[in-house]
PDB file of C-alpha atoms and ligand atoms in Angstrom:
ATOM      1  CA  UNK A 199      51.671   1.513 -21.554  1.00  0.00           C
ATOM      2  CA  UNK A 200      51.496   4.312 -24.122  1.00  0.00           C
ATOM      3  CA  UNK A 201      55.208   5.093 -23.636  1.00  0.00           C
ATOM      4  CA  UNK A 202      56.073   1.432 -24.106  1.00  0.00           C
ATOM      5  CA  UNK A 203      53.987   1.199 -27.274  1.00  0.00           C
ATOM      6  CA  UNK A 204      55.676   4.322 -28.630  1.00  0.00           C
ATOM      7  CA  UNK A 205      59.100   2.904 -27.803  1.00  0.00           C
ATOM      8  CA  UNK A 206      58.277  -0.317 -29.674  1.00  0.00           C
ATOM      9  CA  UNK A 207      56.939   1.721 -32.629  1.00  0.00           C
ATOM     10  CA  UNK A 208      60.146   3.790 -32.772  1.00  0.00           C
ATOM     11  CA  UNK A 209      62.282   0.645 -32.563  1.00  0.00           C
ATOM     12  CA  UNK A 210      60.471  -0.801 -35.577  1.00  0.00           C
ATOM     13  CA  UNK A 211      60.263   2.489 -37.499  1.00  0.00           C
ATOM     14  CA  UNK A 212      63.998   3.089 -37.087  1.00  0.00           C
ATOM     15  CA  UNK A 213      64.752  -0.341 -38.538  1.00  0.00           C
ATOM     16  CA  UNK A 214      62.068  -0.278 -41.250  1.00  0.00           C
ATOM     17  CA  UNK A 215      60.656  -3.517 -39.861  1.00  0.00           C
ATOM     18  CA  UNK A 216      56.950  -2.689 -39.999  1.00  0.00           C
ATOM     19  CA  UNK A 217      56.759  -4.246 -43.465  1.00  0.00           C
ATOM     20  CA  UNK A 218      57.404  -7.628 -41.801  1.00  0.00           C
ATOM     21  CA  UNK A 219      54.722  -7.228 -39.150  1.00  0.00           C
ATOM     22  CA  UNK A 220      51.578  -8.570 -40.776  1.00  0.00           C
ATOM     23  CA  UNK A 221      49.053 -10.109 -38.393  1.00  0.00           C
ATOM     24  CA  UNK A 222      49.999 -13.547 -39.755  1.00  0.00           C
ATOM     25  CA  UNK A 223      53.735 -12.991 -39.150  1.00  0.00           C
ATOM     26  CA  UNK A 224      53.118 -11.587 -35.683  1.00  0.00           C
ATOM     27  CA  UNK A 225      50.930 -14.584 -34.834  1.00  0.00           C
ATOM     28  CA  UNK A 226      53.793 -16.856 -35.840  1.00  0.00           C
ATOM     29  CA  UNK A 227      56.257 -14.794 -33.807  1.00  0.00           C
ATOM     30  CA  UNK A 228      54.012 -14.993 -30.712  1.00  0.00           C
ATOM     31  CA  UNK A 229      53.808 -18.768 -31.072  1.00  0.00           C
ATOM     32  CA  UNK A 230      57.562 -19.131 -31.645  1.00  0.00           C
ATOM     33  CA  UNK A 231      58.381 -17.005 -28.596  1.00  0.00           C
ATOM     34  CA  UNK A 232      55.829 -18.971 -26.529  1.00  0.00           C
ATOM     35  CA  UNK A 233      57.749 -22.075 -27.589  1.00  0.00           C
ATOM     36  CA  UNK A 234      61.003 -20.495 -26.418  1.00  0.00           C
ATOM     37  CA  UNK A 235      59.329 -19.723 -23.087  1.00  0.00           C
ATOM     38  CA  UNK A 236      58.209 -23.338 -22.808  1.00  0.00           C
ATOM     39  CA  UNK A 237      61.698 -24.530 -23.724  1.00  0.00           C
ATOM     40  CA  UNK A 238      63.016 -22.936 -20.533  1.00  0.00           C
ATOM     41  CA  UNK A 239      61.104 -25.634 -18.616  1.00  0.00           C
ATOM     42  CA  UNK A 240      62.061 -28.545 -20.891  1.00  0.00           C
ATOM     43  CA  UNK A 241      63.154 -31.644 -18.917  1.00  0.00           C
ATOM     44  CA  UNK A 242      63.085 -29.810 -15.606  1.00  0.00           C
ATOM     45  CA  UNK A 243      59.983 -27.876 -14.592  1.00  0.00           C
ATOM     46  CA  UNK A 244      61.249 -26.959 -11.128  1.00  0.00           C
ATOM     47  CA  UNK A 245      64.761 -25.597 -11.671  1.00  0.00           C
ATOM     48  CA  UNK A 246      64.392 -22.912 -14.293  1.00  0.00           C
ATOM     49  CA  UNK A 247      66.479 -19.833 -14.992  1.00  0.00           C
ATOM     50  CA  UNK A 248      64.181 -16.971 -13.999  1.00  0.00           C
ATOM     51  CA  UNK A 249      66.150 -14.379 -15.982  1.00  0.00           C
ATOM     52  CA  UNK A 250      65.741 -16.437 -19.163  1.00  0.00           C
ATOM     53  CA  UNK A 251      62.059 -17.041 -18.419  1.00  0.00           C
ATOM     54  CA  UNK A 252      61.445 -13.310 -17.995  1.00  0.00           C
ATOM     55  CA  UNK A 253      63.234 -12.549 -21.278  1.00  0.00           C
ATOM     56  CA  UNK A 254      61.083 -15.028 -23.177  1.00  0.00           C
ATOM     57  CA  UNK A 255      57.959 -13.762 -21.413  1.00  0.00           C
ATOM     58  CA  UNK A 256      58.883 -10.240 -22.517  1.00  0.00           C
ATOM     59  CA  UNK A 257      59.376 -11.477 -26.097  1.00  0.00           C
ATOM     60  CA  UNK A 258      55.866 -12.969 -26.078  1.00  0.00           C
ATOM     61  CA  UNK A 259      54.382  -9.762 -24.692  1.00  0.00           C
ATOM     62  CA  UNK A 260      56.323  -7.550 -27.128  1.00  0.00           C
ATOM     63  CA  UNK A 261      54.825  -9.403 -30.073  1.00  0.00           C
ATOM     64  CA  UNK A 262      51.364  -9.360 -28.455  1.00  0.00           C
ATOM     65  CA  UNK A 263      51.630  -5.583 -28.030  1.00  0.00           C
ATOM     66  CA  UNK A 264      52.744  -5.213 -31.655  1.00  0.00           C
ATOM     67  CA  UNK A 265      49.870  -7.399 -32.820  1.00  0.00           C
ATOM     68  CA  UNK A 266      47.352  -5.231 -30.972  1.00  0.00           C
ATOM     69  CA  UNK A 267      49.029  -2.142 -32.435  1.00  0.00           C
ATOM     70  CA  UNK A 268      48.898  -3.462 -36.008  1.00  0.00           C
ATOM     71  CA  UNK A 269      45.227  -4.382 -35.523  1.00  0.00           C
ATOM     72  CA  UNK A 270      44.659  -0.887 -34.117  1.00  0.00           C
ATOM     73  CA  UNK A 271      42.999  -2.080 -30.927  1.00  0.00           C
ATOM     74  CA  UNK A 272      43.385  -1.027 -27.310  1.00  0.00           C
ATOM     75  CA  UNK A 273      45.079  -3.770 -25.282  1.00  0.00           C
ATOM     76  CA  UNK A 274      43.224  -3.073 -22.033  1.00  0.00           C
ATOM     77  CA  UNK A 275      39.928  -2.962 -23.886  1.00  0.00           C
ATOM     78  CA  UNK A 276      40.341  -6.357 -25.553  1.00  0.00           C
ATOM     79  CA  UNK A 277      41.639  -7.937 -22.329  1.00  0.00           C
ATOM     80  CA  UNK A 278      38.698  -6.612 -20.339  1.00  0.00           C
ATOM     81  CA  UNK A 279      36.258  -7.726 -23.015  1.00  0.00           C
ATOM     82  CA  UNK A 280      37.724 -11.235 -22.814  1.00  0.00           C
ATOM     83  CA  UNK A 281      37.682 -11.150 -18.995  1.00  0.00           C
ATOM     84  CA  UNK A 282      33.970 -10.309 -19.128  1.00  0.00           C
ATOM     85  CA  UNK A 283      33.471 -13.488 -21.163  1.00  0.00           C
ATOM     86  CA  UNK A 284      35.731 -15.547 -18.874  1.00  0.00           C
ATOM     87  CA  UNK A 285      33.842 -14.428 -15.781  1.00  0.00           C
ATOM     88  CA  UNK A 286      30.601 -15.610 -17.374  1.00  0.00           C
ATOM     89  CA  UNK A 287      32.105 -18.901 -18.593  1.00  0.00           C
ATOM     90  CA  UNK A 288      33.710 -19.637 -15.239  1.00  0.00           C
ATOM     91  CA  UNK A 289      31.355 -18.515 -12.482  1.00  0.00           C
ATOM     92  CA  UNK A 290      33.075 -18.653  -9.079  1.00  0.00           C
ATOM     93  CA  UNK A 291      30.457 -20.998  -7.611  1.00  0.00           C
ATOM     94  CA  UNK A 292      31.182 -23.602 -10.313  1.00  0.00           C
ATOM     95  CA  UNK A 293      34.858 -23.033 -11.117  1.00  0.00           C
ATOM     96  CA  UNK A 294      36.443 -22.330  -7.743  1.00  0.00           C
ATOM     97  CA  UNK A 295      39.245 -24.767  -6.996  1.00  0.00           C
ATOM     98  CA  UNK A 296      38.987 -26.905 -10.116  1.00  0.00           C
ATOM     99  CA  UNK A 297      40.663 -26.773 -13.496  1.00  0.00           C
ATOM    100  CA  UNK A 298      37.884 -28.202 -15.665  1.00  0.00           C
ATOM    101  CA  UNK A 299      37.065 -26.521 -18.939  1.00  0.00           C
ATOM    102  CA  UNK A 300      33.890 -24.429 -18.864  1.00  0.00           C
ATOM    103  CA  UNK A 301      32.103 -27.015 -21.010  1.00  0.00           C
ATOM    104  CA  UNK A 302      32.596 -29.566 -18.232  1.00  0.00           C
ATOM    105  CA  UNK A 303      31.613 -27.469 -15.226  1.00  0.00           C
TER     106      UNK A 303
HETATM  107 MG1   MG B 139      62.913 -15.223 -27.468  1.00  0.00          MG
END
């Protein structure tokens, strides 16, 4: 992951793009790319172009990685912290096999 983060940093440094990467702008970019990912399934959820889906998924993740970098946080740490919360909100004995929100379990 460190190599990937450094590669993304170099990409942005070389282009002098860091000035555009405020948390607010990166949040917008994540949402826009998530929309592009969703667009791949528009009108037909079954027959999608996997190559296009993977490209849009990568775009979402690239902006997520940049957001974590700008906020100076460790990606694995924040994911694990959130997973700790999710495991408490969705105990296996209550959540297994159903898709209800934790408030309705
Ligand atoms: Mg895209």
